[in-house]
Structure formats: C-alpha cells, structure tokens
XYZ file of C-alpha atoms in Angstrom:
434
model
C 22.205 48.108 23.924
C 22.232 44.640 22.403
C 20.804 45.792 19.114
C 23.144 46.852 16.332
C 22.601 50.279 14.796
C 22.513 50.837 11.027
C 23.439 54.009 9.158
C 19.858 55.362 9.115
C 19.480 54.898 12.867
C 22.885 56.513 13.514
C 21.944 59.521 11.375
C 18.619 59.813 13.212
C 20.505 59.911 16.546
C 22.563 62.859 15.271
C 19.663 64.701 13.635
C 17.360 63.989 16.587
C 20.010 65.280 19.005
C 20.459 68.525 17.090
C 16.894 69.224 15.976
C 15.633 68.722 19.511
C 14.385 71.883 21.071
C 17.325 74.050 20.036
C 15.938 75.589 16.852
C 12.614 76.387 18.523
C 14.376 77.955 21.497
C 17.095 80.047 19.834
C 15.726 81.120 16.433
C 14.202 84.339 17.767
C 17.360 85.061 19.742
C 19.448 84.506 16.587
C 17.380 87.046 14.619
C 17.637 89.608 17.432
C 21.445 89.287 17.350
C 22.178 88.861 13.613
C 19.117 90.503 11.979
C 19.125 89.813 8.197
C 22.353 87.848 8.551
C 20.692 85.128 10.654
C 21.195 82.433 7.941
C 24.921 83.320 7.930
C 25.041 83.053 11.737
C 23.614 79.521 11.514
C 26.086 78.707 8.723
C 29.076 79.893 10.806
C 27.965 77.858 13.816
C 27.363 74.874 11.514
C 30.836 75.076 9.957
C 32.373 74.931 13.436
C 30.179 71.915 14.265
C 31.243 70.223 11.005
C 34.965 70.775 11.683
C 34.516 69.415 15.212
C 32.645 66.381 13.882
C 35.895 65.368 12.104
C 37.590 64.920 15.492
C 34.551 62.995 16.754
C 34.645 60.703 13.702
C 38.304 59.797 14.186
C 38.003 59.370 17.964
C 34.757 57.366 17.698
C 36.373 54.904 15.272
C 39.626 54.596 17.260
C 38.047 54.529 20.747
C 34.427 53.340 20.449
C 32.856 53.635 23.892
C 29.368 54.373 25.218
C 30.958 57.037 27.430
C 31.510 59.104 24.268
C 32.909 62.567 24.981
C 33.866 61.718 28.592
C 36.010 58.789 27.427
C 37.660 60.844 24.666
C 38.734 63.515 27.156
C 40.146 60.859 29.506
C 41.946 59.247 26.576
C 43.650 62.539 25.775
C 44.473 63.793 29.269
C 44.245 60.795 31.594
C 42.135 60.923 34.747
C 43.337 64.313 35.973
C 41.748 67.344 37.625
C 41.539 68.950 34.167
C 39.776 66.018 32.457
C 37.455 65.592 35.444
C 36.524 69.284 35.410
C 35.777 69.226 31.662
C 33.701 66.041 32.060
C 31.750 67.688 34.872
C 31.282 70.724 32.636
C 29.710 68.376 30.071
C 27.203 67.183 32.665
C 26.400 70.773 33.723
C 26.059 71.746 30.038
C 23.466 68.987 29.651
C 21.561 70.584 32.546
C 21.785 73.976 30.789
C 20.477 72.408 27.560
C 17.589 70.880 29.486
C 16.812 74.346 30.865
C 16.872 75.726 27.314
C 14.410 73.067 26.088
C 12.140 73.574 29.102
C 12.279 77.336 28.516
C 11.161 76.813 24.895
C 8.327 74.520 26.029
C 7.239 77.117 28.592
C 7.225 79.849 25.927
C 5.255 77.899 23.287
C 2.686 76.075 25.451
C 0.667 79.112 26.697
C -0.081 79.967 23.044
C -2.222 76.819 22.898
C -3.671 76.853 26.405
C -3.429 79.620 28.971
C -3.734 78.445 32.557
C -3.658 81.660 34.594
C -3.881 84.240 31.740
C -0.582 85.608 33.056
C 2.237 84.945 30.600
C 5.087 84.740 33.135
C 3.230 82.492 35.585
C 2.088 80.201 32.746
C 5.693 79.983 31.523
C 6.937 78.789 34.918
C 4.068 76.301 35.324
C 4.655 74.712 31.903
C 8.479 74.777 32.079
C 8.482 73.177 35.538
C 5.654 70.758 34.738
C 7.356 69.313 31.651
C 10.585 68.626 33.583
C 8.630 66.838 36.322
C 6.650 64.811 33.735
C 9.828 63.814 31.847
C 11.498 62.796 35.118
C 8.537 60.566 36.009
C 8.633 58.946 32.535
C 12.394 58.346 32.802
C 11.906 56.589 36.122
C 8.914 54.662 34.838
C 10.510 53.187 31.702
C 13.603 53.845 29.586
C 11.847 51.995 26.734
C 9.069 54.619 26.730
C 11.716 57.368 26.434
C 13.137 55.597 23.348
C 9.707 55.235 21.717
C 8.839 58.894 22.334
C 12.149 59.971 20.751
C 11.684 57.685 17.723
C 8.214 59.056 16.920
C 9.141 62.664 17.773
C 12.085 62.752 15.327
C 9.800 61.775 12.440
C 6.949 64.127 13.429
C 9.108 67.215 13.942
C 11.066 66.689 10.705
C 7.857 66.258 8.665
C 6.418 69.465 10.167
C 9.654 71.443 9.718
C 10.084 70.301 6.096
C 6.425 71.181 5.413
C 7.040 74.590 7.014
C 10.016 75.114 4.677
C 8.069 74.248 1.514
C 4.917 76.175 2.402
C 6.849 79.092 3.890
C 9.215 79.125 0.916
C 6.246 79.378 -1.441
C 4.918 82.224 0.707
C 8.139 84.178 0.200
C 7.219 84.832 -3.423
C 6.442 88.547 -3.599
C 6.743 88.992 0.188
C 8.007 92.537 0.937
C 9.869 91.294 4.030
C 12.344 89.479 1.760
C 14.352 92.706 1.626
C 15.279 92.116 5.283
C 17.710 89.418 4.060
C 19.699 92.014 2.094
C 23.351 92.496 3.123
C 22.501 96.039 4.252
C 20.386 94.496 7.044
C 23.167 92.208 8.288
C 24.935 92.997 11.526
C 28.706 93.661 11.485
C 30.819 90.513 10.797
C 31.998 90.223 14.430
C 28.379 90.447 15.638
C 27.288 87.858 13.078
C 29.958 85.496 14.347
C 29.053 86.197 17.981
C 25.380 85.630 17.142
C 26.280 82.289 15.564
C 28.178 81.275 18.698
C 25.294 82.199 21.045
C 23.066 79.791 19.088
C 25.808 77.148 18.778
C 23.789 75.058 21.271
C 21.395 74.243 18.415
C 24.132 71.999 16.931
C 25.587 70.290 20.015
C 23.503 67.095 19.699
C 25.669 65.440 17.026
C 28.045 64.297 19.801
C 25.413 61.739 20.876
C 26.523 59.557 17.930
C 29.751 58.931 19.899
C 27.778 57.150 22.634
C 26.316 54.771 20.042
C 29.637 54.141 18.222
C 30.266 50.629 19.688
C 26.923 49.445 18.295
C 27.128 50.901 14.783
C 27.320 48.337 11.963
C 30.403 48.652 9.710
C 31.883 51.459 11.881
C 34.764 52.338 9.544
C 32.286 53.614 6.937
C 29.070 54.331 8.837
C 30.419 56.377 11.751
C 31.877 59.052 9.441
C 28.778 59.045 7.243
C 26.476 59.379 10.251
C 28.330 62.428 11.594
C 28.794 64.260 8.295
C 25.341 63.553 6.825
C 23.516 64.536 10.021
C 25.515 67.764 10.545
C 25.302 68.881 6.888
C 21.573 68.069 6.743
C 20.910 70.138 9.887
C 23.033 73.075 8.640
C 20.931 73.221 5.443
C 17.689 72.785 7.431
C 18.540 75.621 9.847
C 19.670 78.009 7.094
C 16.453 77.518 5.105
C 14.313 77.890 8.249
C 16.175 81.141 9.036
C 15.619 82.432 5.468
C 11.886 81.624 5.581
C 11.484 83.223 9.031
C 13.377 86.459 8.298
C 11.727 86.694 4.856
C 8.214 86.215 6.264
C 8.029 88.515 9.289
C 9.126 92.101 9.937
C 11.879 92.431 12.568
C 9.437 94.196 14.908
C 7.093 91.167 14.921
C 10.030 88.764 15.362
C 11.140 90.788 18.400
C 7.630 90.651 19.906
C 7.377 86.884 19.371
C 11.069 86.136 20.034
C 10.408 83.097 22.251
C 7.976 81.435 19.796
C 9.019 83.022 16.488
C 8.860 79.833 14.393
C 5.136 79.493 15.095
C 4.614 83.169 14.270
C 6.462 82.680 10.954
C 3.866 80.089 9.882
C 1.033 82.618 10.209
C 1.471 84.616 6.955
C 0.780 81.509 4.823
C -1.351 79.270 7.059
C -2.885 81.665 9.551
C -3.805 80.444 13.054
C -3.801 76.781 11.933
C -0.157 77.060 10.859
C 0.694 78.817 14.113
C -0.920 75.985 16.093
C 0.746 73.204 14.044
C 4.236 74.668 14.559
C 3.463 75.204 18.249
C 2.525 71.517 18.552
C 5.753 70.578 16.726
C 7.729 72.732 19.166
C 6.058 71.078 22.156
C 6.704 67.578 20.795
C 10.321 68.439 19.955
C 11.163 70.068 23.256
C 9.393 67.318 25.237
C 11.284 64.565 23.411
C 14.556 66.497 23.793
C 13.986 66.878 27.547
C 13.173 63.163 27.826
C 16.277 62.019 25.955
C 18.620 64.606 27.521
C 17.519 63.707 31.057
C 18.370 60.081 30.368
C 21.695 61.054 28.758
C 22.657 63.456 31.572
C 21.977 60.801 34.215
C 24.203 58.343 32.359
C 26.990 60.897 31.756
C 26.956 61.695 35.471
C 27.235 57.957 36.274
C 30.108 57.502 33.768
C 32.058 60.383 35.334
C 31.613 58.951 38.843
C 32.611 55.504 37.562
C 35.834 57.033 36.195
C 36.546 58.367 39.704
C 36.124 61.999 38.601
C 32.975 62.613 40.645
C 31.957 61.534 44.133
C 31.094 57.821 44.293
C 27.732 58.702 45.848
C 26.685 59.359 42.226
C 27.090 55.621 41.553
C 24.060 55.050 43.774
C 20.720 54.282 42.142
C 17.263 55.582 42.903
C 14.360 53.495 41.557
C 16.740 51.636 39.198
C 18.145 54.845 37.685
C 21.421 56.685 38.511
C 20.916 59.216 41.311
C 22.335 61.793 38.872
C 19.028 61.702 36.982
C 17.170 63.172 39.965
C 19.975 65.672 40.700
C 19.883 66.752 37.023
C 16.095 67.215 37.107
C 16.211 69.326 40.290
C 19.090 71.477 38.975
C 17.171 72.026 35.702
C 14.058 73.089 37.614
C 16.094 75.692 39.491
C 17.894 77.052 36.398
C 14.845 77.397 34.150
C 12.990 79.320 36.851
C 15.733 81.844 37.619
C 17.511 82.516 34.290
C 16.340 84.192 31.076
C 16.648 82.512 27.663
C 19.704 84.482 26.493
C 21.660 83.731 29.686
C 20.813 80.020 29.399
C 21.818 79.967 25.720
C 25.081 81.845 26.397
C 26.050 79.507 29.255
C 25.234 76.448 27.124
C 27.184 77.694 24.112
C 30.247 78.654 26.186
C 30.180 75.212 27.839
C 29.929 73.266 24.584
C 32.435 75.479 22.726
C 34.981 74.746 25.454
C 34.171 71.016 25.506
C 34.340 70.731 21.703
C 37.561 72.761 21.719
C 39.076 70.239 24.148
C 37.833 67.281 22.054
C 39.437 68.891 18.985
C 42.678 69.245 20.960
C 42.471 65.554 21.921
C 41.960 64.779 18.220
C 45.095 66.790 17.427
C 47.098 65.203 20.247
C 46.102 61.637 19.328
C 46.241 62.129 15.545
C 48.925 59.436 15.147
C 46.756 56.902 17.001
C 43.597 57.810 15.101
C 45.221 58.227 11.678
C 43.747 61.697 11.309
C 44.973 64.859 9.638
C 46.560 67.029 12.363
C 45.521 70.329 10.815
C 41.705 69.909 10.955
C 41.478 69.196 14.732
C 43.972 72.005 15.401
C 41.872 74.448 13.341
C 38.787 73.228 15.231
C 40.497 73.805 18.584
C 41.671 77.318 17.656
C 38.263 78.282 16.234
C 36.425 76.995 19.337
C 38.733 79.002 21.623
C 38.474 82.155 19.480
C 34.686 81.707 19.299
C 34.493 81.406 23.095
C 36.475 84.633 23.592
C 34.397 86.539 20.986
C 31.150 85.232 22.474
C 32.119 86.210 26.030
C 33.332 89.639 24.866
C 30.137 90.353 22.894
C 27.831 89.095 25.643
C 29.787 91.028 28.288
C 28.412 94.236 26.756
C 24.808 93.089 26.362
C 24.301 90.161 28.757
C 26.716 90.430 31.680
C 24.647 87.988 33.768
C 25.045 85.240 31.149
C 28.830 85.771 31.066
C 29.143 85.727 34.872
C 27.075 82.528 35.056
C 29.218 80.879 32.349
C 32.499 81.778 34.059
C 31.120 80.772 37.482
C 30.047 77.363 36.180
C 33.471 76.690 34.624
C 35.228 77.856 37.805
C 32.937 75.733 39.969
C 33.646 72.602 37.883
C 37.417 73.050 38.268
C 37.348 73.924 41.987
C 34.933 71.087 42.835
C 37.076 68.568 40.907
C 40.276 69.814 42.570
C 38.732 69.486 46.047
C 37.358 66.029 45.225
C 40.691 64.749 43.855
C 42.556 66.208 46.857
C 40.181 64.521 49.325
C 40.370 61.193 47.464
C 44.164 61.337 47.568
C 44.101 62.089 51.322
C 41.697 59.189 51.987
C 43.954 56.793 50.029
C 47.053 58.004 51.918
C 45.273 57.626 55.274
C 44.276 54.050 54.348
C 47.878 53.196 53.438
C 49.136 54.688 56.705
C 46.569 52.799 58.816
C 47.323 49.490 57.058
C-alpha cells in the first residue's frame, strides 16, 4: 500500500472484517444455543472482543507492521515453536472462517435459485462454486478484490440498517416479542458458551492491525478505528438479534437456522424482504471470501518469511503466494465435510486462543507499549476461560467440533516442532560440511 488510510477507511476495514459473512452464518446457530438470550450472547462475545481490541490498539501503535497478529506474537515470544504454532493456527483459522462464509453462501443461495431441487446437493454446488470463483478473481486482480470489498461494505450495511428499522417497526404488537423475556433465556453458562460459539462473528477487527503502518495520525486514529468499529458492530448485532428473536417463533428459526436473517425479514416485507436479505447475505459472504482468501494467502507468506513455515510457501503461483491456492483447496475440503456448528466451534476456539495469546503479549510488553497491565491480563484470562467453557459445552452437544478443534491445535504445534527440528538439523549439517 502506498496510499495513506484515514479514520473512515480504517473503521471500514474493521467493520467490513466483522460484518462479513459471520452474522449471516451464525445468527441461527446463536438463537438455537441461547434462545431469548441471544442479544446477551452477542453482547458477551462483543465485550471480549472490545477488551481484546485494547491490546491490539497498544501493540498496533507500538509495533505497526503489515504482518499484524503474526508480528505481535513474534514480538512477545520470539521466533519459537510456540509462536510459530500460534501463527500457523491463525492461518488455519482463516481457512475455517472461509469455510464458514462459504457455508453461509451455500445455505442462502438455493433460496434464490435451485439448481438440482435437492437442498444438500445445491448447498455443495454453491459453496464450492463461490470458493472457486473467488480464487479465480484473486488470481486475476487484487484491485478487483479491493473494489468488490469497498462496494460490498456499503451495500450490506445499508441493507442491514434498513432491516433494523423496518424490522424494529414490525416488532410493535408482535406476539413473538415475549420470546425475549428472561424466562426464555438459557442458563448463564449456556448463554456465555453460546456467545463464544459465535465469537467468530467479531474476529475481523484484527485486520486493522495489518493496515496500522498506513493509518494517518496513528496515535489517535488507530485507537478510534478499533473502538468505534467494535462498539458499532456490537450494537448492530444486538439489535439484529432482538429484531430476529422478536419477529419469528423459535420453531421457525430452527427450521430456517442457516438462513434465519432472510426469514426474519418476511413478517414485514414478505417474499421481497426475504429476497433482499438473501441478496445481502450473498454479497456479504462473497466479499468476505474474496478478502479473506487474499488475507490468508498473505498471512501464510508472512509466516514462511519469518521462518515459521516451510520456505516452499514463499513460492508464487501466477504472481500470488502459493498459500492462496493451498488455502482455497483446504477451504473446499472443509466446507464439504463439516457442518456449520463444527466449523463455527473450530473457528471460535482458534480465535479465542489467538486473541488470548495477543492479550498475553499485551500484558508482557505493557512497559514497552505504555498500556495498563490489568486490561490485557483480564482479556487473556477471559479468553482462556471462554475457551474451556466453550469446549466443555460443545463436548456434550457437538463432540465432532471439539475433536476437530483440538486436532487442529495439536497439528499446528506438532507440524511446527517437526519443521523447526528439521531446520535446525539442516543448519547443523551445513556447518559440519563447511
């Protein structure tokens, strides 16, 4: 980037990263887990994101680097097996997020156009097709990816805000409003666990870190960009959750779990509203896939450049890092073998751990960054507690998602250990031979 980024652009990076495909993908899942307490679940997840953003603010100002999270982890732990494994987990978590977005696209698209008149087959066709299309666009032109994202952010926010106002008006006298009563909330521990499963809907604010070196007046604008974007999205998600739970009976939400936001537009706007929200979901998830593919390819390249991933990943294919193609293929596999809840659980566990580590780095480097030690420490503890609660809750209801999450974390550590060991052996052999 040669172009400097103003406050508005920085905020749009954060908002665009969060309000990508996450809300469209996980809203139905959130309601199934938290019931009438869904707005509280989003609030709890948002508070954790806001606390974590404090660490990101301080680290982004002290260590501005386009490597973002990867560079922060290296700054805190050096280039060790641990930092390499966590950086690799970030890359894998990007792949999981891509699978989540593709899953949402595959769930919404058949509502507009059925291809085979078989819901499951149509899902796989659309989910796979959108990944392939986004990969082609990424290889064709990075500039096109940027333009798509710029237009998509505006379109999806206009549609979501319109949904809030129209849906909010439709709540007047709606009998389903009683579903929001405290008596319909799940138990506090389940509410918290539900919030952590959908934590992936907030992870995109960390993209501001990658733009930190280019932000005008960083001392003021970096903190504003993080806090304004996270607070705005918390409010947006809570209101969307209120409108959805207050508009549709739980039974209908369960039936339309994968495309519940479109279903929630029906009571006020009928089929037209359903179609408009479906289009918004398709635009959002497509733009999120486009941008995340580009970001994942670059993260993969950064990790390899830092000698924490095989140097083969420094190779380029059609002027893009080879990691872009590897990411696309891995996403295609994941979205076609895992269900939505397992994908969401794996993504949330990955990002909770990563954000917990970033908070710990913020705590460890508080003297260098001039930050309050307590806030990053609270963020670290909360992220770790949230991870344990999430795994415990999902162990009872979604064992597959838990096993996948643990396997991914284990794989990242083992692969990094083997790589570092081999690199050390190669270096020692070279010294011996010379």
